DNA sequence: AAATACAATTTCGCATAGTGAAACTGGGAG
DNA sequence: CTCCCAGTTTCACTATGCGAAATTGTATTT
């Protein structure tokens, strides 16, 4: 069946165990991991044993958490992502000016994971945290990513009809306005309003997404279209120049 | 030979590929990975193929880098490490007061990896970056870690005579002064002077290390012993209280 | 205490996934 | 053109990782 001689299954399964962890979890039991990964209990025992040996997981009682080696890998990964340095200042500035949460997200399997956020100075509300996951469908973040994703890679996700349609919309928005905004009913979350734009990071081989978000009260549809969206777009065009990367719209052709 | 039925070898090998990446690398070729991991070229082809499929690696030409999935895992790992929040303010304060680089490191395989640094405000020099690795032997960071490590875990590293002796010294220093300082000739690096203290993070299941470092000119042996070491110790006792974790010295008994 | 109900681990026989050696490919360099 | 090296593919073998089921362990209830 799984007849890809090149694909190391055990490795993929082990990594899926690591991917099972969410920031909102305060440790996971084996059975929770079984549930999330769909792997058999025996397999989980073997994989977690291995990951513990290597320091990627650590155990307290029968709860597992990501361990020191995961943290170490984390640091190397983040520090190696060179454009994060350059994004630092302008994104903080954008957060301050718009009084929204500015975020950067990458694709992780079928959803988007926030890898960095910038909060406006002296704002107290509760915001999305780094490490949070957002679905691909019906979110500005996910759609912003899809708008930047090449045909080939999109096809590899074997998307359903709905997603294909959504991506088409996102494309159109990106081309017309320079940003993507999933509006109204379609939004997966009614408590957050957001706008996004893809960024092609040559480091990573596929697009990432930057975006601005806040509650619908603070960030109305009108403000997004007239003010915040354009500011995001301009900030990112600047960033694209500085990093010498391809422009977001060039990706549409790929 | 490798007769541990529970240990998933392929997973370990795959992770060793990820661990091969250093922040100073600007992408790695297959042959470099072969060299660093000691695995056969054929194996590397298969493992990197898998890791690319999953987004943990990305390829530019024939250079590999850590990919988006690695970044995503990174964010979850860092955000899940709860005591980092609490350490934030006091460690920045410590950096400002001592005008040293304050660092936090975890064990990763046989060496220590910096996972977070705090630089003094308005200091311009070049400092160690997050993601850097420091050897276990002959470094204040490594020795601080060993001083906090339990007998059992230390034994599992099957250390040589030299390391056992160094650890004994570190223990003694920690008990006497509340910090560990590898001095003079013994230091692995003559360009950095540092002092450290272990911290037992219940999250991670094994100690981590906090430390202060700078050039020997800025941070003399005398200053470490009289001023910076004690300040580090006090800052961390504070942190231990706040996190409700065990005190560093309690670990000596384990 | 005994009984119940899960959670986690170990056992076990089997199919195959992953292995290294060696052959092959491809693309610079001279 | 041909040499050389990096990377890939092929191949036959066997150790490896697999799930089902049995076993042990650990709370919870009666």
PDB file of C-alpha atoms in Angstrom, chain A residues 66-214:
ATOM      1  CA  UNK A  66       7.990  18.842  24.902  1.00  0.00           C
ATOM      2  CA  UNK A  67      11.473  18.466  26.323  1.00  0.00           C
ATOM      3  CA  UNK A  68      14.781  20.309  26.270  1.00  0.00           C
ATOM      4  CA  UNK A  69      15.904  18.988  22.896  1.00  0.00           C
ATOM      5  CA  UNK A  70      12.745  20.368  21.342  1.00  0.00           C
ATOM      6  CA  UNK A  71      13.591  23.737  22.860  1.00  0.00           C
ATOM      7  CA  UNK A  72      17.114  23.508  21.526  1.00  0.00           C
ATOM      8  CA  UNK A  73      15.888  22.725  18.047  1.00  0.00           C
ATOM      9  CA  UNK A  74      13.445  25.584  18.444  1.00  0.00           C
ATOM     10  CA  UNK A  75      16.201  28.078  19.069  1.00  0.00           C
ATOM     11  CA  UNK A  76      18.250  26.973  16.118  1.00  0.00           C
ATOM     12  CA  UNK A  77      15.222  27.062  13.829  1.00  0.00           C
ATOM     13  CA  UNK A  78      14.162  30.524  14.908  1.00  0.00           C
ATOM     14  CA  UNK A  79      17.599  32.055  14.820  1.00  0.00           C
ATOM     15  CA  UNK A  80      18.244  30.589  11.378  1.00  0.00           C
ATOM     16  CA  UNK A  81      15.191  32.314   9.985  1.00  0.00           C
ATOM     17  CA  UNK A  82      17.039  35.389   8.908  1.00  0.00           C
ATOM     18  CA  UNK A  83      14.224  37.580   7.725  1.00  0.00           C
ATOM     19  CA  UNK A  84      12.722  37.619  11.218  1.00  0.00           C
ATOM     20  CA  UNK A  85      15.436  40.075  12.216  1.00  0.00           C
ATOM     21  CA  UNK A  86      14.499  42.475   9.476  1.00  0.00           C
ATOM     22  CA  UNK A  87      10.796  42.136  10.154  1.00  0.00           C
ATOM     23  CA  UNK A  88      11.206  42.969  13.819  1.00  0.00           C
ATOM     24  CA  UNK A  89      11.181  46.764  13.711  1.00  0.00           C
ATOM     25  CA  UNK A  90       8.619  47.425  10.965  1.00  0.00           C
ATOM     26  CA  UNK A  91       6.143  44.912  12.382  1.00  0.00           C
ATOM     27  CA  UNK A  92       6.354  46.364  15.862  1.00  0.00           C
ATOM     28  CA  UNK A  93       5.790  49.743  14.283  1.00  0.00           C
ATOM     29  CA  UNK A  94       2.785  48.410  12.396  1.00  0.00           C
ATOM     30  CA  UNK A  95       1.323  47.010  15.594  1.00  0.00           C
ATOM     31  CA  UNK A  96       1.716  50.333  17.341  1.00  0.00           C
ATOM     32  CA  UNK A  97       0.231  52.360  14.525  1.00  0.00           C
ATOM     33  CA  UNK A  98      -2.753  50.148  13.880  1.00  0.00           C
ATOM     34  CA  UNK A  99      -3.249  49.066  17.477  1.00  0.00           C
ATOM     35  CA  UNK A 100      -3.703  45.500  16.281  1.00  0.00           C
ATOM     36  CA  UNK A 101      -1.879  42.282  16.941  1.00  0.00           C
ATOM     37  CA  UNK A 102       0.590  41.710  14.144  1.00  0.00           C
ATOM     38  CA  UNK A 103       1.374  38.082  13.528  1.00  0.00           C
ATOM     39  CA  UNK A 104       3.493  35.826  11.429  1.00  0.00           C
ATOM     40  CA  UNK A 105       2.367  32.279  10.681  1.00  0.00           C
ATOM     41  CA  UNK A 106       3.681  29.266   8.777  1.00  0.00           C
ATOM     42  CA  UNK A 107       1.931  26.236   7.402  1.00  0.00           C
ATOM     43  CA  UNK A 108       2.258  23.189   9.603  1.00  0.00           C
ATOM     44  CA  UNK A 109       0.576  20.179   8.101  1.00  0.00           C
ATOM     45  CA  UNK A 110      -2.947  21.262   7.269  1.00  0.00           C
ATOM     46  CA  UNK A 111      -3.159  24.320   9.476  1.00  0.00           C
ATOM     47  CA  UNK A 112      -1.302  27.530  10.178  1.00  0.00           C
ATOM     48  CA  UNK A 113       0.827  28.012  13.274  1.00  0.00           C
ATOM     49  CA  UNK A 114       1.639  31.440  14.684  1.00  0.00           C
ATOM     50  CA  UNK A 115       5.373  31.680  15.052  1.00  0.00           C
ATOM     51  CA  UNK A 116       5.753  35.302  16.085  1.00  0.00           C
ATOM     52  CA  UNK A 117       3.481  38.086  17.251  1.00  0.00           C
ATOM     53  CA  UNK A 118       3.919  41.785  17.868  1.00  0.00           C
ATOM     54  CA  UNK A 119       1.570  43.578  20.235  1.00  0.00           C
ATOM     55  CA  UNK A 120       0.970  47.287  20.281  1.00  0.00           C
ATOM     56  CA  UNK A 121       2.834  49.054  23.057  1.00  0.00           C
ATOM     57  CA  UNK A 122       0.693  49.603  26.122  1.00  0.00           C
ATOM     58  CA  UNK A 123      -2.208  47.424  25.076  1.00  0.00           C
ATOM     59  CA  UNK A 124      -3.568  45.141  27.698  1.00  0.00           C
ATOM     60  CA  UNK A 125      -6.150  42.904  26.144  1.00  0.00           C
ATOM     61  CA  UNK A 126      -5.707  39.205  25.684  1.00  0.00           C
ATOM     62  CA  UNK A 127      -4.237  38.230  22.359  1.00  0.00           C
ATOM     63  CA  UNK A 128      -3.434  35.183  20.399  1.00  0.00           C
ATOM     64  CA  UNK A 129      -0.254  33.559  21.520  1.00  0.00           C
ATOM     65  CA  UNK A 130       2.661  32.261  19.572  1.00  0.00           C
ATOM     66  CA  UNK A 131       2.218  28.529  19.009  1.00  0.00           C
ATOM     67  CA  UNK A 132      -1.506  28.806  18.404  1.00  0.00           C
ATOM     68  CA  UNK A 133      -2.961  27.087  15.380  1.00  0.00           C
ATOM     69  CA  UNK A 134      -5.457  28.515  12.949  1.00  0.00           C
ATOM     70  CA  UNK A 135      -7.314  26.486  10.319  1.00  0.00           C
ATOM     71  CA  UNK A 136      -6.514  26.923   6.665  1.00  0.00           C
ATOM     72  CA  UNK A 137     -10.112  27.301   5.578  1.00  0.00           C
ATOM     73  CA  UNK A 138     -12.156  30.362   6.380  1.00  0.00           C
ATOM     74  CA  UNK A 139      -9.409  32.287   8.133  1.00  0.00           C
ATOM     75  CA  UNK A 140      -7.638  35.338   6.767  1.00  0.00           C
ATOM     76  CA  UNK A 141      -4.360  33.832   7.844  1.00  0.00           C
ATOM     77  CA  UNK A 142      -4.946  30.557   6.043  1.00  0.00           C
ATOM     78  CA  UNK A 143      -6.267  32.243   2.932  1.00  0.00           C
ATOM     79  CA  UNK A 144      -3.391  34.667   2.842  1.00  0.00           C
ATOM     80  CA  UNK A 145      -1.072  31.696   2.808  1.00  0.00           C
ATOM     81  CA  UNK A 146      -2.989  29.925   0.074  1.00  0.00           C
ATOM     82  CA  UNK A 147      -2.945  33.053  -2.030  1.00  0.00           C
ATOM     83  CA  UNK A 148       0.830  32.891  -2.000  1.00  0.00           C
ATOM     84  CA  UNK A 149       1.195  29.146  -2.412  1.00  0.00           C
ATOM     85  CA  UNK A 150       2.268  27.780  -5.777  1.00  0.00           C
ATOM     86  CA  UNK A 151      -0.143  25.654  -7.792  1.00  0.00           C
ATOM     87  CA  UNK A 152       2.017  22.592  -7.343  1.00  0.00           C
ATOM     88  CA  UNK A 153       2.176  22.772  -3.604  1.00  0.00           C
ATOM     89  CA  UNK A 154      -1.491  23.594  -3.344  1.00  0.00           C
ATOM     90  CA  UNK A 155      -2.373  20.561  -5.423  1.00  0.00           C
ATOM     91  CA  UNK A 156      -0.210  18.425  -3.120  1.00  0.00           C
ATOM     92  CA  UNK A 157      -2.576  19.283  -0.275  1.00  0.00           C
ATOM     93  CA  UNK A 158      -5.360  17.701  -2.337  1.00  0.00           C
ATOM     94  CA  UNK A 159      -7.851  20.366  -1.361  1.00  0.00           C
ATOM     95  CA  UNK A 160     -11.607  19.986  -1.515  1.00  0.00           C
ATOM     96  CA  UNK A 161     -13.851  22.088  -3.741  1.00  0.00           C
ATOM     97  CA  UNK A 162     -14.529  24.605  -1.019  1.00  0.00           C
ATOM     98  CA  UNK A 163     -10.873  25.279  -0.408  1.00  0.00           C
ATOM     99  CA  UNK A 164     -10.184  25.652  -4.113  1.00  0.00           C
ATOM    100  CA  UNK A 165     -12.900  28.257  -4.349  1.00  0.00           C
ATOM    101  CA  UNK A 166     -11.654  30.081  -1.288  1.00  0.00           C
ATOM    102  CA  UNK A 167      -8.180  30.187  -2.683  1.00  0.00           C
ATOM    103  CA  UNK A 168      -9.464  31.648  -5.929  1.00  0.00           C
ATOM    104  CA  UNK A 169     -11.114  34.451  -3.961  1.00  0.00           C
ATOM    105  CA  UNK A 170      -7.965  35.035  -1.981  1.00  0.00           C
ATOM    106  CA  UNK A 171      -5.945  35.282  -5.170  1.00  0.00           C
ATOM    107  CA  UNK A 172      -8.308  37.825  -6.563  1.00  0.00           C
ATOM    108  CA  UNK A 173      -8.191  39.906  -3.410  1.00  0.00           C
ATOM    109  CA  UNK A 174      -4.436  39.816  -3.297  1.00  0.00           C
ATOM    110  CA  UNK A 175      -4.171  40.919  -6.881  1.00  0.00           C
ATOM    111  CA  UNK A 176      -6.720  43.709  -6.470  1.00  0.00           C
ATOM    112  CA  UNK A 177      -5.874  45.070  -3.036  1.00  0.00           C
ATOM    113  CA  UNK A 178      -2.547  43.593  -2.010  1.00  0.00           C
ATOM    114  CA  UNK A 179      -4.080  41.904   0.999  1.00  0.00           C
ATOM    115  CA  UNK A 180      -6.538  39.154   1.885  1.00  0.00           C
ATOM    116  CA  UNK A 181      -9.541  39.556   4.133  1.00  0.00           C
ATOM    117  CA  UNK A 182     -12.049  36.838   4.947  1.00  0.00           C
ATOM    118  CA  UNK A 183     -15.166  38.703   5.778  1.00  0.00           C
ATOM    119  CA  UNK A 184     -18.418  38.210   7.682  1.00  0.00           C
ATOM    120  CA  UNK A 185     -20.175  34.871   7.743  1.00  0.00           C
ATOM    121  CA  UNK A 186     -17.330  33.073   6.091  1.00  0.00           C
ATOM    122  CA  UNK A 187     -14.948  33.689   8.955  1.00  0.00           C
ATOM    123  CA  UNK A 188     -14.171  30.644  11.089  1.00  0.00           C
ATOM    124  CA  UNK A 189     -13.945  32.799  14.200  1.00  0.00           C
ATOM    125  CA  UNK A 190     -16.480  35.535  14.863  1.00  0.00           C
ATOM    126  CA  UNK A 191     -14.411  36.965  17.700  1.00  0.00           C
ATOM    127  CA  UNK A 192     -11.404  37.943  15.648  1.00  0.00           C
ATOM    128  CA  UNK A 193     -11.187  40.099  12.564  1.00  0.00           C
ATOM    129  CA  UNK A 194      -8.012  39.818  10.576  1.00  0.00           C
ATOM    130  CA  UNK A 195      -6.272  40.703   7.347  1.00  0.00           C
ATOM    131  CA  UNK A 196      -3.171  39.091   5.900  1.00  0.00           C
ATOM    132  CA  UNK A 197      -0.618  39.014   3.126  1.00  0.00           C
ATOM    133  CA  UNK A 198       1.767  36.258   2.078  1.00  0.00           C
ATOM    134  CA  UNK A 199       5.499  36.691   2.135  1.00  0.00           C
ATOM    135  CA  UNK A 200       7.857  34.556   0.150  1.00  0.00           C
ATOM    136  CA  UNK A 201      10.765  33.603   2.356  1.00  0.00           C
ATOM    137  CA  UNK A 202      13.497  32.012   0.278  1.00  0.00           C
ATOM    138  CA  UNK A 203      14.816  30.450   3.487  1.00  0.00           C
ATOM    139  CA  UNK A 204      11.737  28.387   3.935  1.00  0.00           C
ATOM    140  CA  UNK A 205      10.892  27.351   0.421  1.00  0.00           C
ATOM    141  CA  UNK A 206       7.258  28.241   0.752  1.00  0.00           C
ATOM    142  CA  UNK A 207       5.309  31.345   1.678  1.00  0.00           C
ATOM    143  CA  UNK A 208       4.633  32.494   5.175  1.00  0.00           C
ATOM    144  CA  UNK A 209       1.973  34.946   6.193  1.00  0.00           C
ATOM    145  CA  UNK A 210       1.939  38.225   8.014  1.00  0.00           C
ATOM    146  CA  UNK A 211      -1.291  39.661   9.297  1.00  0.00           C
ATOM    147  CA  UNK A 212      -3.088  42.077  11.591  1.00  0.00           C
ATOM    148  CA  UNK A 213      -5.865  41.019  13.926  1.00  0.00           C
ATOM    149  CA  UNK A 214      -8.111  42.265  16.717  1.00  0.00           C
TER     150      UNK A 214
END
